[in-house]
Short mmCIF file of C-alpha atoms in Angstrom, two decimals:
data_model
loop_
_atom_site.label_atom_id
_atom_site.label_comp_id
_atom_site.label_asym_id
_atom_site.label_seq_id
_atom_site.Cartn_x
_atom_site.Cartn_y
_atom_site.Cartn_z
CA GLN A 1 -2.09 17.18 0.44
CA GLN A 2 -2.30 14.03 2.52
CA GLN A 3 -5.75 12.57 1.88
CA VAL A 4 -5.32 9.74 4.37
CA ARG A 5 -3.57 10.54 7.65
CA GLN A 6 -2.36 8.28 10.38
CA SER A 7 -1.99 10.09 13.66
CA SER A 8 1.15 8.35 14.93
CA GLN A 9 4.35 7.47 13.10
CA SER A 10 5.14 4.97 15.84
CA LEU A 11 3.41 3.30 18.76
CA THR A 12 4.67 1.03 21.53
CA VAL A 13 2.44 -1.11 23.74
CA TRP A 14 3.04 -3.94 26.19
CA GLU A 15 2.27 -7.52 25.28
CA GLY A 16 -1.34 -8.34 26.16
CA GLU A 17 -2.57 -4.73 25.86
CA THR A 18 -4.87 -3.41 23.14
CA ALA A 19 -3.04 -1.39 20.49
CA ILE A 20 -5.10 1.37 18.89
CA LEU A 21 -4.01 2.84 15.56
CA ASN A 22 -5.88 5.88 14.29
CA CYS A 23 -6.57 7.10 10.77
CA SER A 24 -8.51 9.99 9.26
CA TYR A 25 -9.38 10.93 5.69
CA GLU A 26 -10.44 13.92 3.62
CA ASN A 27 -12.54 12.67 0.75
CA SER A 28 -16.19 11.74 1.40
CA ALA A 29 -16.17 9.66 -1.79
CA PHE A 30 -13.90 7.03 -0.24
CA ASP A 31 -15.95 3.89 0.30
CA TYR A 32 -13.51 1.13 1.14
CA PHE A 33 -10.87 1.20 3.86
CA PRO A 34 -8.31 -1.59 4.09
CA TRP A 35 -5.57 -1.91 6.65
CA TYR A 36 -2.30 -3.42 5.48
CA GLN A 37 0.37 -5.04 7.65
CA GLN A 38 4.01 -4.92 6.58
CA PHE A 39 6.94 -6.81 8.08
CA PRO A 40 10.55 -5.77 7.34
CA GLY A 41 11.72 -7.01 3.96
CA GLU A 42 8.20 -7.85 2.85
CA GLY A 43 5.49 -6.13 0.89
CA PRO A 44 2.30 -4.94 2.57
CA ALA A 45 -0.38 -7.60 3.03
CA LEU A 46 -4.09 -7.05 3.54
CA LEU A 47 -5.03 -7.51 7.19
CA ILE A 48 -8.66 -6.43 7.44
CA ALA A 49 -10.96 -4.04 5.57
CA ILE A 50 -14.26 -2.22 6.04
CA ARG A 51 -16.77 -0.60 3.71
CA SER A 52 -18.31 2.76 4.48
CA VAL A 53 -21.78 1.25 5.00
CA SER A 54 -20.54 -0.47 8.18
CA ASP A 55 -19.30 0.99 11.45
CA LYS A 56 -17.43 -2.05 12.72
CA LYS A 57 -15.56 -5.01 11.29
CA GLU A 58 -14.05 -7.74 13.42
CA ASP A 59 -11.66 -10.54 12.51
CA GLY A 60 -10.22 -12.42 15.45
CA ARG A 61 -8.10 -10.04 17.52
CA PHE A 62 -8.38 -7.26 14.92
CA THR A 63 -11.30 -4.80 14.84
CA ILE A 64 -11.92 -1.71 12.73
CA PHE A 65 -14.16 1.02 14.16
CA PHE A 66 -15.43 3.43 11.49
CA ASN A 67 -17.02 6.85 11.95
CA LYS A 68 -18.32 8.18 8.65
CA ARG A 69 -19.55 11.47 10.06
CA GLU A 70 -16.17 12.29 11.60
CA LYS A 71 -14.22 10.77 8.68
CA ASN A 72 -12.03 8.65 10.88
CA LEU A 73 -11.39 5.03 11.69
CA SER A 74 -9.24 3.04 14.04
CA LEU A 75 -7.68 -0.40 14.11
CA HIS A 76 -7.77 -2.15 17.49
CA ILE A 77 -5.45 -5.08 18.09
CA LYS A 78 -6.58 -6.94 21.16
CA ASP A 79 -4.18 -8.98 23.30
CA SER A 80 -1.13 -7.70 21.40
CA GLN A 81 1.60 -10.23 20.68
CA PRO A 82 5.27 -9.63 19.81
CA GLY A 83 4.48 -11.11 16.38
CA ASP A 84 2.15 -8.17 15.76
CA SER A 85 5.15 -5.83 15.65
CA ALA A 86 5.03 -4.41 12.13
CA THR A 87 4.15 -1.28 10.19
CA TYR A 88 0.43 -0.77 9.63
CA PHE A 89 -0.96 1.25 6.75
CA CYS A 90 -4.46 2.64 6.62
CA ALA A 91 -5.70 3.08 3.06
CA ALA A 92 -8.80 4.33 1.25
CA ARG A 93 -10.14 3.66 -2.19
CA TYR A 94 -12.14 5.58 -4.73
CA ASN A 95 -12.40 5.68 -8.52
CA GLN A 96 -11.66 2.25 -9.97
CA GLY A 97 -9.45 0.84 -7.30
CA LYS A 98 -6.84 3.51 -6.80
CA LEU A 99 -5.73 3.00 -3.23
CA ILE A 100 -4.55 6.04 -1.26
CA PHE A 101 -2.29 5.11 1.65
CA GLY A 102 -1.55 6.82 4.92
CA GLN A 103 2.01 7.38 6.09
CA GLY A 104 2.09 4.20 8.18
CA THR A 105 2.38 3.50 11.92
CA LYS A 106 5.24 1.38 13.17
CA LEU A 107 3.90 -0.74 16.02
CA SER A 108 6.24 -2.29 18.57
CA ILE A 109 5.00 -4.78 21.13
CA LYS A 110 7.14 -5.04 24.27
CA PRO A 111 7.23 -8.50 25.85
CA GLU B 1 -1.53 -17.33 -2.29
CA ALA B 2 -1.14 -14.80 -5.09
CA ALA B 3 2.41 -14.43 -6.36
CA VAL B 4 4.02 -11.17 -7.44
CA THR B 5 7.73 -11.35 -8.18
CA GLN B 6 9.95 -8.30 -8.52
CA SER B 7 13.48 -8.07 -9.87
CA PRO B 8 16.03 -6.98 -9.02
CA ARG B 9 15.53 -6.78 -5.25
CA ASN B 10 18.25 -4.18 -4.91
CA LYS B 11 19.72 -1.77 -7.44
CA VAL B 12 22.25 1.05 -7.28
CA THR B 13 22.59 3.43 -10.20
CA VAL B 14 24.17 6.80 -10.90
CA THR B 15 22.38 10.07 -11.49
CA GLY B 16 21.31 10.22 -15.11
CA GLY B 17 21.38 6.47 -15.45
CA ASN B 18 18.79 4.26 -17.07
CA VAL B 19 16.97 1.73 -14.86
CA THR B 20 14.26 -0.84 -15.50
CA LEU B 21 12.40 -2.54 -12.67
CA SER B 22 10.56 -5.73 -13.54
CA CYS B 23 7.44 -7.32 -12.14
CA ARG B 24 5.72 -10.58 -12.98
CA GLN B 25 2.47 -11.92 -11.57
CA THR B 26 1.22 -15.44 -12.12
CA ASN B 27 -2.26 -14.88 -10.73
CA SER B 28 -4.03 -14.11 -14.01
CA HIS B 29 -4.80 -10.71 -12.53
CA ASN B 30 -5.95 -7.89 -14.78
CA TYR B 31 -4.67 -4.95 -12.76
CA MET B 32 -1.03 -4.25 -11.99
CA TYR B 33 0.42 -1.31 -10.07
CA TRP B 34 3.71 0.37 -9.29
CA TYR B 35 4.07 2.15 -5.94
CA ARG B 36 6.95 3.86 -4.22
CA GLN B 37 7.29 3.80 -0.45
CA ASP B 38 9.03 6.61 1.42
CA THR B 39 9.14 7.38 5.13
CA GLY B 40 6.53 9.96 5.99
CA HIS B 41 4.60 9.41 2.76
CA GLY B 42 3.45 5.81 2.91
CA LEU B 43 2.92 4.22 -0.50
CA ARG B 44 2.22 6.41 -3.50
CA LEU B 45 0.90 5.19 -6.83
CA ILE B 46 3.16 5.84 -9.81
CA HIS B 47 1.43 4.03 -12.70
CA TYR B 48 -1.04 1.22 -13.14
CA SER B 49 -2.53 -0.91 -15.88
CA TYR B 50 -5.69 -2.94 -16.37
CA GLY B 51 -4.39 -5.15 -19.15
CA ALA B 52 -1.65 -5.81 -21.66
CA GLY B 53 -0.86 -2.67 -23.61
CA ASN B 54 -2.84 -0.44 -21.23
CA LEU B 55 -1.26 2.24 -19.05
CA GLN B 56 -2.85 4.63 -16.56
CA ILE B 57 -1.15 7.50 -14.79
CA GLY B 58 -0.99 7.39 -11.03
CA ASP B 59 -0.49 10.12 -8.47
CA VAL B 60 3.30 10.62 -8.73
CA PRO B 61 4.17 9.80 -12.37
CA ASP B 62 6.83 12.45 -13.09
CA GLY B 63 10.16 10.93 -14.13
CA TYR B 64 8.69 7.45 -14.64
CA LYS B 65 7.47 5.47 -17.60
CA ALA B 66 5.81 2.09 -17.46
CA THR B 67 4.94 -0.61 -19.91
CA ARG B 68 2.66 -3.65 -19.64
CA THR B 69 3.92 -6.07 -22.26
CA THR B 70 1.78 -9.07 -21.34
CA GLN B 71 -0.91 -9.97 -18.82
CA GLU B 72 1.90 -11.13 -16.51
CA ASP B 73 4.63 -8.51 -16.96
CA PHE B 74 4.75 -4.86 -15.91
CA PHE B 75 7.91 -2.76 -16.11
CA LEU B 76 8.85 0.56 -14.54
CA LEU B 77 11.40 2.66 -16.44
CA LEU B 78 13.53 5.47 -15.10
CA GLU B 79 15.31 6.96 -18.11
CA LEU B 80 17.22 9.72 -16.32
CA ALA B 81 17.43 8.61 -12.72
CA SER B 82 17.71 11.30 -10.05
CA PRO B 83 18.57 11.03 -6.32
CA SER B 84 14.95 11.96 -5.50
CA GLN B 85 13.95 8.61 -7.00
CA THR B 86 15.88 6.73 -4.33
CA SER B 87 13.09 4.70 -2.76
CA LEU B 88 11.54 1.31 -2.11
CA TYR B 89 9.40 0.30 -5.09
CA PHE B 90 6.51 -2.14 -4.89
CA CYS B 91 4.66 -3.86 -7.66
CA ALA B 92 1.17 -5.15 -6.95
CA SER B 93 -1.67 -6.88 -8.74
CA SER B 94 -5.40 -7.44 -8.36
CA LEU B 95 -8.02 -9.36 -10.28
CA GLY B 96 -10.39 -6.43 -10.59
CA TRP B 97 -10.62 -2.81 -9.51
CA ASN B 98 -12.50 -3.72 -6.34
CA THR B 99 -10.67 -6.88 -5.27
CA GLU B 100 -7.76 -7.53 -2.95
CA VAL B 101 -4.41 -6.07 -3.97
CA PHE B 102 -1.36 -8.33 -3.59
CA PHE B 103 2.12 -6.87 -3.27
CA GLY B 104 5.56 -8.12 -4.23
CA LYS B 105 8.51 -7.98 -1.84
CA GLY B 106 9.86 -4.72 -3.22
CA THR B 107 12.93 -3.36 -5.02
CA ARG B 108 15.22 -1.00 -3.16
CA LEU B 109 16.64 1.54 -5.60
CA THR B 110 19.47 3.88 -4.72
CA VAL B 111 20.48 6.69 -7.07
CA VAL B 112 23.88 8.13 -6.18
#
């Protein structure tokens, strides 16, 4: 059973557009939702995170929109750059820090 | 920047073989984790530990053992490797249960 689901395995957008990556989850007990960015040959690295008490978190060009009632969230990458091409993982945490990851979305930015 | 170092970076073994993956963190972190990454599944937690000598079972522990010998070192053991264990393995660490998790660069294991 996939507790955290990412709706697209891959996504391609043009440079300068806003990329939108979607994620949904099953467990109402999840209270912390990080997004990780992974480049080829590297481990995932924390990009931005939100807690369930908030509905929006912004950090530069990256924004998380969170809908607790619908159990979904999305990562918006404004003004996409070729350097943003990577795999993005949505994750959720409960119970002493066990992170549950989604399947990942491979984002490609076309110049 | 937190440092998590994995070795080897690549490993090929035969079915039934014995493999040990090593991880060292120099961040004075309490928690260490082993994940496997597979296409279509994301990262799945195998085992984790919150201190030397401690071991907690993750979500996909079957076929794996782990041992935390020191604060810095966490090992993943495959005693009878199977082709289904061909994967990309990541070690990670965090200071506490609710703090940022830092990942190593991964070990690609192939079981033939």
